[in-house]
Amino acid sequence: MSAKIISGNEIAKQIREELKADVENLQKKHNIQPGLVTILVGGNPASVSYVTAKQKTSKDLGFYSIQNDQQADIAESDLLKLISTYNKDPKIHGILVQLPLPKHINENKVLYAIDPDKDVDGFHPVNVGRLMIGEARFYPCTPYGIQQLLIRSGTKIEGAEVVVVGRSNIVGKPIAMMLVQKKDGANATVTICHTKTKDMKTHTLRGDILIVAAGAPKSVTADMVKPGAVVIDVGVNRVGMTPEGKAILQGDVDFEEVKDTASAITPVPGGVGPMTITMLMLNTVRAAKMAAGIG
Ligand code: GUN
């Protein structure tokens, strides 16, 4: 039997419609327009396409939206000054610095310079710590999107065995921390696997929910998946180019194989990707409300 496809495109659209109403309401009732700045350093093609999509979505939602492009050789101190300017700008509620940054810039130093109240990526240690103790202000966007995909597709999370493949600070560790919380949409038993895990398959086969953020194409095959599992594929690997010059994307899961074992699965593209952008928008609206002392 073929798995149900969990469409990130559809669920993201639903959330964006809810957000659009929220943004209109904020404008009408409180004269507040959520403001987002995206800072892009250099011209990494994947980063350019992510930032362009973030900008487009924020404009579609009616945000005050600024794209700040910087040369790849910008000095770290100048980037820090730029962030300081946006930290003080009352029209800007969310600051996003697209990663990765060029090697001469200390990524952590830059992320830690963002005001935690404007950290709509949820990467600042204050926000990471808050998430850990169940007092989150901003959930990181990709894990937040994954949790919404699970909730809105009707997947039972409470009591489920969740296996996460990958331990990055952006996806693996935060999604594990979110799903283990004593909260609605969580209360799972969570295992994190990584490159040094012995016999990965013994773990992945236990997962009622398998979340794969390994960063390697087709690294999860059907023999590694529990029959009936819900599989979330976070991987976006550029494996080639079409003759028209469009990137060919491949997930971390062997979709064609695994769709016959899983009960539900996210596609690549159209799964987690659109959710990440949408949750960034939701975080920005939240930041705008927080700044105004609303909600
Ligand atoms: N690069 C890849 N994913 C992300 C993300 O979620 N936020 C930022 N700022 N950069 C990224």
mmCIF file of C-alpha atoms and ligand atoms in Angstrom:
data_model
loop_
_atom_site.group_PDB
_atom_site.id
_atom_site.type_symbol
_atom_site.label_atom_id
_atom_site.label_comp_id
_atom_site.label_asym_id
_atom_site.label_seq_id
_atom_site.Cartn_x
_atom_site.Cartn_y
_atom_site.Cartn_z
ATOM 1 C CA MET A 1 0.000 0.000 0.000
ATOM 2 C CA SER A 2 1.224 3.479 -0.768
ATOM 3 C CA ALA A 3 1.645 6.004 2.032
ATOM 4 C CA LYS A 4 -0.481 9.102 2.463
ATOM 5 C CA ILE A 5 1.456 12.148 1.258
ATOM 6 C CA ILE A 6 1.718 14.860 3.895
ATOM 7 C CA SER A 7 1.704 18.007 1.772
ATOM 8 C CA GLY A 8 3.750 20.836 3.225
ATOM 9 C CA ASN A 9 2.489 23.037 0.408
ATOM 10 C CA GLU A 10 -1.134 22.583 1.533
ATOM 11 C CA ILE A 11 -0.529 22.834 5.281
ATOM 12 C CA ALA A 12 1.725 25.871 4.813
ATOM 13 C CA LYS A 13 -1.000 27.516 2.718
ATOM 14 C CA GLN A 14 -3.517 26.911 5.502
ATOM 15 C CA ILE A 15 -1.219 28.515 8.095
ATOM 16 C CA ARG A 16 -0.435 31.451 5.776
ATOM 17 C CA GLU A 17 -4.161 32.116 5.362
ATOM 18 C CA GLU A 18 -4.552 32.177 9.162
ATOM 19 C CA LEU A 19 -1.550 34.495 9.370
ATOM 20 C CA LYS A 20 -2.829 36.846 6.693
ATOM 21 C CA ALA A 21 -6.013 37.405 8.704
ATOM 22 C CA ASP A 22 -3.881 37.952 11.814
ATOM 23 C CA VAL A 23 -1.688 40.512 10.012
ATOM 24 C CA GLU A 24 -4.743 42.405 8.697
ATOM 25 C CA ASN A 25 -6.195 42.467 12.176
ATOM 26 C CA LEU A 26 -2.946 43.767 13.672
ATOM 27 C CA GLN A 27 -2.857 46.540 11.109
ATOM 28 C CA LYS A 28 -6.515 47.527 11.535
ATOM 29 C CA LYS A 29 -6.861 47.269 15.297
ATOM 30 C CA HIS A 30 -3.366 48.209 16.451
ATOM 31 C CA ASN A 31 -1.738 49.938 13.459
ATOM 32 C CA ILE A 32 1.121 47.421 13.571
ATOM 33 C CA GLN A 33 2.844 46.018 10.495
ATOM 34 C CA PRO A 34 5.174 43.085 11.201
ATOM 35 C CA GLY A 35 8.691 43.951 9.976
ATOM 36 C CA LEU A 36 11.280 41.445 8.810
ATOM 37 C CA VAL A 37 14.816 41.986 7.558
ATOM 38 C CA THR A 38 16.661 39.185 5.792
ATOM 39 C CA ILE A 39 20.420 39.600 5.602
ATOM 40 C CA LEU A 40 22.237 37.690 2.886
ATOM 41 C CA VAL A 41 26.029 37.644 2.773
ATOM 42 C CA GLY A 42 27.507 36.555 -0.579
ATOM 43 C CA GLY A 43 25.730 34.743 -3.367
ATOM 44 C CA ASN A 44 25.446 31.071 -2.382
ATOM 45 C CA PRO A 45 22.764 29.894 -4.864
ATOM 46 C CA ALA A 46 20.786 27.880 -2.300
ATOM 47 C CA SER A 47 20.839 30.826 0.144
ATOM 48 C CA VAL A 48 19.763 33.262 -2.598
ATOM 49 C CA SER A 49 16.782 31.078 -3.444
ATOM 50 C CA TYR A 50 15.775 30.641 0.241
ATOM 51 C CA VAL A 51 16.031 34.372 0.960
ATOM 52 C CA THR A 52 14.093 35.263 -2.200
ATOM 53 C CA ALA A 53 11.303 32.900 -1.129
ATOM 54 C CA LYS A 54 11.275 34.358 2.416
ATOM 55 C CA GLN A 55 11.046 37.882 1.015
ATOM 56 C CA LYS A 56 8.250 37.003 -1.387
ATOM 57 C CA THR A 57 6.181 35.296 1.312
ATOM 58 C CA SER A 58 6.629 38.162 3.762
ATOM 59 C CA LYS A 59 5.521 40.689 1.134
ATOM 60 C CA ASP A 60 2.517 38.530 0.172
ATOM 61 C CA LEU A 61 1.476 38.559 3.824
ATOM 62 C CA GLY A 62 1.662 42.340 4.017
ATOM 63 C CA PHE A 63 4.840 42.657 6.096
ATOM 64 C CA TYR A 64 7.230 45.583 6.081
ATOM 65 C CA SER A 65 10.001 43.653 4.448
ATOM 66 C CA ILE A 66 13.654 44.486 3.774
ATOM 67 C CA GLN A 67 16.269 42.423 1.997
ATOM 68 C CA ASN A 68 19.795 43.481 2.918
ATOM 69 C CA ASP A 69 22.422 42.015 0.571
ATOM 70 C CA GLN A 70 26.072 42.199 1.593
ATOM 71 C CA GLN A 71 29.251 41.303 -0.294
ATOM 72 C CA ALA A 72 30.913 38.008 0.670
ATOM 73 C CA ASP A 73 33.964 39.900 1.955
ATOM 74 C CA ILE A 74 32.074 42.119 4.442
ATOM 75 C CA ALA A 75 34.061 42.489 7.691
ATOM 76 C CA GLU A 76 32.592 40.688 10.684
ATOM 77 C CA SER A 77 32.564 43.980 12.610
ATOM 78 C CA ASP A 78 30.488 45.646 9.871
ATOM 79 C CA LEU A 79 27.974 42.812 9.920
ATOM 80 C CA LEU A 80 27.731 43.156 13.700
ATOM 81 C CA LYS A 81 27.122 46.912 13.322
ATOM 82 C CA LEU A 82 24.364 46.235 10.804
ATOM 83 C CA ILE A 83 22.655 43.873 13.234
ATOM 84 C CA SER A 84 22.966 46.436 16.000
ATOM 85 C CA THR A 85 21.193 48.985 13.758
ATOM 86 C CA TYR A 86 18.286 46.608 13.143
ATOM 87 C CA ASN A 87 18.161 45.669 16.841
ATOM 88 C CA LYS A 88 17.348 49.328 17.530
ATOM 89 C CA ASP A 89 14.919 49.838 14.617
ATOM 90 C CA PRO A 90 11.339 49.778 15.966
ATOM 91 C CA LYS A 91 9.888 48.984 12.507
ATOM 92 C CA ILE A 92 11.870 45.722 12.423
ATOM 93 C CA HIS A 93 10.507 42.892 14.594
ATOM 94 C CA GLY A 94 12.450 39.996 13.102
ATOM 95 C CA ILE A 95 16.081 39.728 11.975
ATOM 96 C CA LEU A 96 17.195 36.773 9.901
ATOM 97 C CA VAL A 97 20.813 36.249 8.887
ATOM 98 C CA GLN A 98 20.873 33.538 6.248
ATOM 99 C CA LEU A 99 23.350 30.733 7.007
ATOM 100 C CA PRO A 100 25.940 29.589 6.141
ATOM 101 C CA LEU A 101 28.146 32.674 6.440
ATOM 102 C CA PRO A 102 31.559 32.995 4.745
ATOM 103 C CA LYS A 103 34.410 31.307 6.639
ATOM 104 C CA HIS A 104 36.052 34.522 7.887
ATOM 105 C CA ILE A 105 32.913 35.351 9.910
ATOM 106 C CA ASN A 106 32.216 33.714 13.258
ATOM 107 C CA GLU A 107 28.662 32.498 12.785
ATOM 108 C CA ASN A 108 27.897 32.188 16.490
ATOM 109 C CA LYS A 109 29.149 35.683 17.216
ATOM 110 C CA VAL A 110 26.732 37.027 14.596
ATOM 111 C CA LEU A 111 23.753 34.977 15.774
ATOM 112 C CA TYR A 112 24.397 35.946 19.407
ATOM 113 C CA ALA A 113 24.405 39.639 18.439
ATOM 114 C CA ILE A 114 20.735 39.497 17.413
ATOM 115 C CA ASP A 115 18.344 40.769 20.084
ATOM 116 C CA PRO A 116 16.695 37.563 21.425
ATOM 117 C CA ASP A 117 13.300 39.295 21.095
ATOM 118 C CA LYS A 118 13.924 39.707 17.337
ATOM 119 C CA ASP A 119 15.514 36.275 16.877
ATOM 120 C CA VAL A 120 12.774 34.830 14.647
ATOM 121 C CA ASP A 121 15.087 31.936 13.674
ATOM 122 C CA GLY A 122 15.178 30.847 17.335
ATOM 123 C CA PHE A 123 18.963 30.301 17.213
ATOM 124 C CA HIS A 124 20.059 32.631 20.030
ATOM 125 C CA PRO A 125 21.213 30.702 23.147
ATOM 126 C CA VAL A 126 18.563 32.497 25.229
ATOM 127 C CA ASN A 127 15.855 31.107 22.952
ATOM 128 C CA VAL A 128 17.499 27.667 22.764
ATOM 129 C CA GLY A 129 17.554 27.598 26.576
ATOM 130 C CA ARG A 130 13.942 28.709 26.816
ATOM 131 C CA LEU A 131 12.911 25.925 24.450
ATOM 132 C CA MET A 132 14.776 23.381 26.590
ATOM 133 C CA ILE A 133 12.904 24.363 29.778
ATOM 134 C CA GLY A 134 9.510 24.515 28.065
ATOM 135 C CA GLU A 135 9.332 28.328 28.044
ATOM 136 C CA ALA A 136 9.938 28.855 24.324
ATOM 137 C CA ARG A 137 9.461 32.267 22.790
ATOM 138 C CA PHE A 138 10.480 31.346 19.220
ATOM 139 C CA TYR A 139 10.738 27.761 18.029
ATOM 140 C CA PRO A 140 13.337 27.319 15.276
ATOM 141 C CA CYS A 141 11.436 27.384 11.996
ATOM 142 C CA THR A 142 12.167 23.935 10.540
ATOM 143 C CA PRO A 143 11.402 21.990 13.750
ATOM 144 C CA TYR A 144 8.321 24.165 14.287
ATOM 145 C CA GLY A 145 7.195 23.323 10.747
ATOM 146 C CA ILE A 146 7.786 19.612 11.348
ATOM 147 C CA GLN A 147 5.698 19.678 14.530
ATOM 148 C CA GLN A 148 2.875 21.460 12.677
ATOM 149 C CA LEU A 149 3.016 18.901 9.840
ATOM 150 C CA LEU A 150 2.613 16.125 12.415
ATOM 151 C CA ILE A 151 -0.202 17.864 14.325
ATOM 152 C CA ARG A 152 -2.141 19.010 11.263
ATOM 153 C CA SER A 153 -1.854 15.639 9.511
ATOM 154 C CA GLY A 154 -3.455 14.018 12.569
ATOM 155 C CA THR A 155 -0.363 12.060 13.611
ATOM 156 C CA LYS A 156 -0.459 10.876 17.226
ATOM 157 C CA ILE A 157 2.628 12.295 18.904
ATOM 158 C CA GLU A 158 1.871 11.637 22.564
ATOM 159 C CA GLY A 159 3.458 8.361 23.655
ATOM 160 C CA ALA A 160 4.921 7.755 20.180
ATOM 161 C CA GLU A 161 8.454 6.520 19.654
ATOM 162 C CA VAL A 162 10.101 9.305 17.666
ATOM 163 C CA VAL A 163 13.462 8.635 16.059
ATOM 164 C CA VAL A 164 15.416 11.628 14.766
ATOM 165 C CA VAL A 165 18.313 11.057 12.377
ATOM 166 C CA GLY A 166 20.705 14.011 12.616
ATOM 167 C CA ARG A 167 21.846 16.142 15.554
ATOM 168 C CA SER A 168 22.240 19.628 14.088
ATOM 169 C CA ASN A 169 21.453 22.711 16.148
ATOM 170 C CA ILE A 170 19.010 23.833 13.448
ATOM 171 C CA VAL A 171 16.906 20.664 13.171
ATOM 172 C CA GLY A 172 17.880 17.448 15.002
ATOM 173 C CA LYS A 173 18.477 18.702 18.525
ATOM 174 C CA PRO A 174 15.614 21.241 18.671
ATOM 175 C CA ILE A 175 12.951 18.927 17.194
ATOM 176 C CA ALA A 176 13.937 16.242 19.709
ATOM 177 C CA MET A 177 13.704 18.785 22.538
ATOM 178 C CA MET A 178 10.318 20.052 21.334
ATOM 179 C CA LEU A 179 8.696 16.635 21.004
ATOM 180 C CA VAL A 180 9.839 15.455 24.429
ATOM 181 C CA GLN A 181 8.226 18.412 26.252
ATOM 182 C CA LYS A 182 5.308 17.899 28.619
ATOM 183 C CA LYS A 183 2.937 19.757 26.283
ATOM 184 C CA ASP A 184 0.209 19.204 23.705
ATOM 185 C CA GLY A 185 1.726 18.212 20.364
ATOM 186 C CA ALA A 186 4.635 16.592 22.207
ATOM 187 C CA ASN A 187 4.980 14.037 25.078
ATOM 188 C CA ALA A 188 6.868 11.611 22.810
ATOM 189 C CA THR A 189 9.726 9.254 23.611
ATOM 190 C CA VAL A 190 12.631 10.521 21.535
ATOM 191 C CA THR A 191 15.862 8.966 20.284
ATOM 192 C CA ILE A 192 18.499 10.951 18.387
ATOM 193 C CA CYS A 193 20.743 9.053 15.946
ATOM 194 C CA HIS A 194 23.840 10.493 14.286
ATOM 195 C CA THR A 195 26.936 9.588 12.303
ATOM 196 C CA LYS A 196 28.499 7.756 15.253
ATOM 197 C CA THR A 197 25.361 5.738 16.111
ATOM 198 C CA LYS A 198 26.033 2.000 16.106
ATOM 199 C CA ASP A 199 23.644 -0.022 13.963
ATOM 200 C CA MET A 200 21.345 2.841 12.985
ATOM 201 C CA LYS A 201 18.690 0.462 11.693
ATOM 202 C CA THR A 202 17.924 -1.039 15.130
ATOM 203 C CA HIS A 203 16.894 2.466 16.207
ATOM 204 C CA THR A 204 15.086 3.675 13.083
ATOM 205 C CA LEU A 205 13.007 0.491 12.955
ATOM 206 C CA ARG A 206 11.499 1.406 16.343
ATOM 207 C CA GLY A 207 10.244 4.802 15.146
ATOM 208 C CA ASP A 208 6.489 5.322 14.932
ATOM 209 C CA ILE A 209 7.602 8.732 13.684
ATOM 210 C CA LEU A 210 10.903 8.924 11.818
ATOM 211 C CA ILE A 211 12.382 12.382 11.224
ATOM 212 C CA VAL A 212 15.339 12.415 8.887
ATOM 213 C CA ALA A 213 17.700 15.379 8.777
ATOM 214 C CA ALA A 214 20.880 13.553 7.847
ATOM 215 C CA GLY A 215 22.054 15.819 5.019
ATOM 216 C CA ALA A 216 22.740 12.902 2.665
ATOM 217 C CA PRO A 217 20.494 11.837 -0.239
ATOM 218 C CA LYS A 218 18.609 8.538 0.081
ATOM 219 C CA SER A 219 20.310 7.687 3.372
ATOM 220 C CA VAL A 220 17.119 6.094 4.748
ATOM 221 C CA THR A 221 15.895 3.084 2.799
ATOM 222 C CA ALA A 222 12.751 0.941 3.205
ATOM 223 C CA ASP A 223 14.514 -1.737 5.285
ATOM 224 C CA MET A 224 15.201 0.930 7.949
ATOM 225 C CA VAL A 225 11.550 1.988 8.361
ATOM 226 C CA LYS A 226 8.951 0.443 10.674
ATOM 227 C CA PRO A 227 5.883 -0.619 8.659
ATOM 228 C CA GLY A 228 3.196 2.037 9.161
ATOM 229 C CA ALA A 229 5.615 4.725 10.385
ATOM 230 C CA VAL A 230 5.112 8.426 9.646
ATOM 231 C CA VAL A 231 8.232 9.641 7.847
ATOM 232 C CA ILE A 232 9.313 13.284 7.745
ATOM 233 C CA ASP A 233 12.090 14.003 5.257
ATOM 234 C CA VAL A 234 13.959 17.211 6.034
ATOM 235 C CA GLY A 235 16.682 16.695 3.401
ATOM 236 C CA VAL A 236 17.064 19.083 0.491
ATOM 237 C CA ASN A 237 19.980 17.804 -1.567
ATOM 238 C CA ARG A 238 20.778 19.386 -4.921
ATOM 239 C CA VAL A 239 21.643 16.360 -7.011
ATOM 240 C CA GLY A 240 21.739 17.928 -10.474
ATOM 241 C CA MET A 241 20.322 20.505 -12.839
ATOM 242 C CA THR A 242 17.509 20.316 -15.365
ATOM 243 C CA PRO A 243 18.343 21.449 -18.940
ATOM 244 C CA GLU A 244 16.475 24.697 -18.012
ATOM 245 C CA GLY A 245 18.954 25.288 -15.181
ATOM 246 C CA LYS A 246 16.628 24.407 -12.281
ATOM 247 C CA ALA A 247 18.069 22.452 -9.348
ATOM 248 C CA ILE A 248 16.960 18.823 -9.059
ATOM 249 C CA LEU A 249 16.186 18.167 -5.396
ATOM 250 C CA GLN A 250 16.445 14.856 -3.578
ATOM 251 C CA GLY A 251 15.455 14.127 0.014
ATOM 252 C CA ASP A 252 17.379 12.180 2.644
ATOM 253 C CA VAL A 253 14.800 9.390 2.360
ATOM 254 C CA ASP A 254 14.480 7.024 -0.589
ATOM 255 C CA PHE A 255 10.906 8.156 -1.277
ATOM 256 C CA GLU A 256 10.049 5.601 -3.981
ATOM 257 C CA GLU A 257 11.000 2.688 -1.704
ATOM 258 C CA VAL A 258 9.799 4.053 1.627
ATOM 259 C CA LYS A 259 6.331 5.135 0.432
ATOM 260 C CA ASP A 260 5.348 1.455 0.311
ATOM 261 C CA THR A 261 6.409 0.851 3.948
ATOM 262 C CA ALA A 262 5.354 4.079 5.678
ATOM 263 C CA SER A 263 1.736 5.042 6.430
ATOM 264 C CA ALA A 264 2.480 8.700 5.677
ATOM 265 C CA ILE A 265 5.463 10.558 4.214
ATOM 266 C CA THR A 266 6.496 14.092 3.248
ATOM 267 C CA PRO A 267 7.680 14.684 -0.331
ATOM 268 C CA VAL A 268 10.780 16.629 -1.412
ATOM 269 C CA PRO A 269 10.160 19.262 -2.620
ATOM 270 C CA GLY A 270 6.799 20.341 -1.164
ATOM 271 C CA GLY A 271 7.147 18.821 2.305
ATOM 272 C CA VAL A 272 9.142 20.473 5.084
ATOM 273 C CA GLY A 273 10.564 23.284 2.880
ATOM 274 C CA PRO A 274 7.421 25.454 2.551
ATOM 275 C CA MET A 275 6.738 24.964 6.273
ATOM 276 C CA THR A 276 10.103 26.441 7.305
ATOM 277 C CA ILE A 277 9.340 29.705 5.517
ATOM 278 C CA THR A 278 5.805 29.851 6.866
ATOM 279 C CA MET A 279 6.917 29.355 10.468
ATOM 280 C CA LEU A 280 9.410 32.192 10.026
ATOM 281 C CA MET A 281 6.441 34.396 9.146
ATOM 282 C CA LEU A 282 4.527 33.169 12.172
ATOM 283 C CA ASN A 283 7.510 33.931 14.425
ATOM 284 C CA THR A 284 7.749 37.432 12.955
ATOM 285 C CA VAL A 285 4.071 38.114 13.676
ATOM 286 C CA ARG A 286 4.657 36.821 17.212
ATOM 287 C CA ALA A 287 7.677 39.126 17.586
ATOM 288 C CA ALA A 288 5.603 42.102 16.420
ATOM 289 C CA LYS A 289 2.880 41.275 18.948
ATOM 290 C CA MET A 290 5.414 40.820 21.740
ATOM 291 C CA ALA A 291 7.006 44.180 20.963
ATOM 292 C CA ALA A 292 3.567 45.785 21.274
ATOM 293 C CA GLY A 293 2.659 43.817 24.400
ATOM 294 C CA ILE A 294 -0.213 42.017 22.614
ATOM 295 C CA GLY A 295 -1.134 38.350 23.042
HETATM 296 N N1 GUN B 1 20.191 28.106 6.401
HETATM 297 C C1 GUN B 1 19.554 26.912 6.277
HETATM 298 N N2 GUN B 1 18.453 26.869 7.058
HETATM 299 C C2 GUN B 1 18.381 28.061 7.674
HETATM 300 C C3 GUN B 1 17.454 28.630 8.598
HETATM 301 O O1 GUN B 1 16.467 28.019 9.030
HETATM 302 N N3 GUN B 1 17.725 29.905 8.989
HETATM 303 C C4 GUN B 1 18.817 30.591 8.552
HETATM 304 N N4 GUN B 1 19.002 31.826 9.025
HETATM 305 N N5 GUN B 1 19.695 30.104 7.707
HETATM 306 C C5 GUN B 1 19.474 28.836 7.269
#
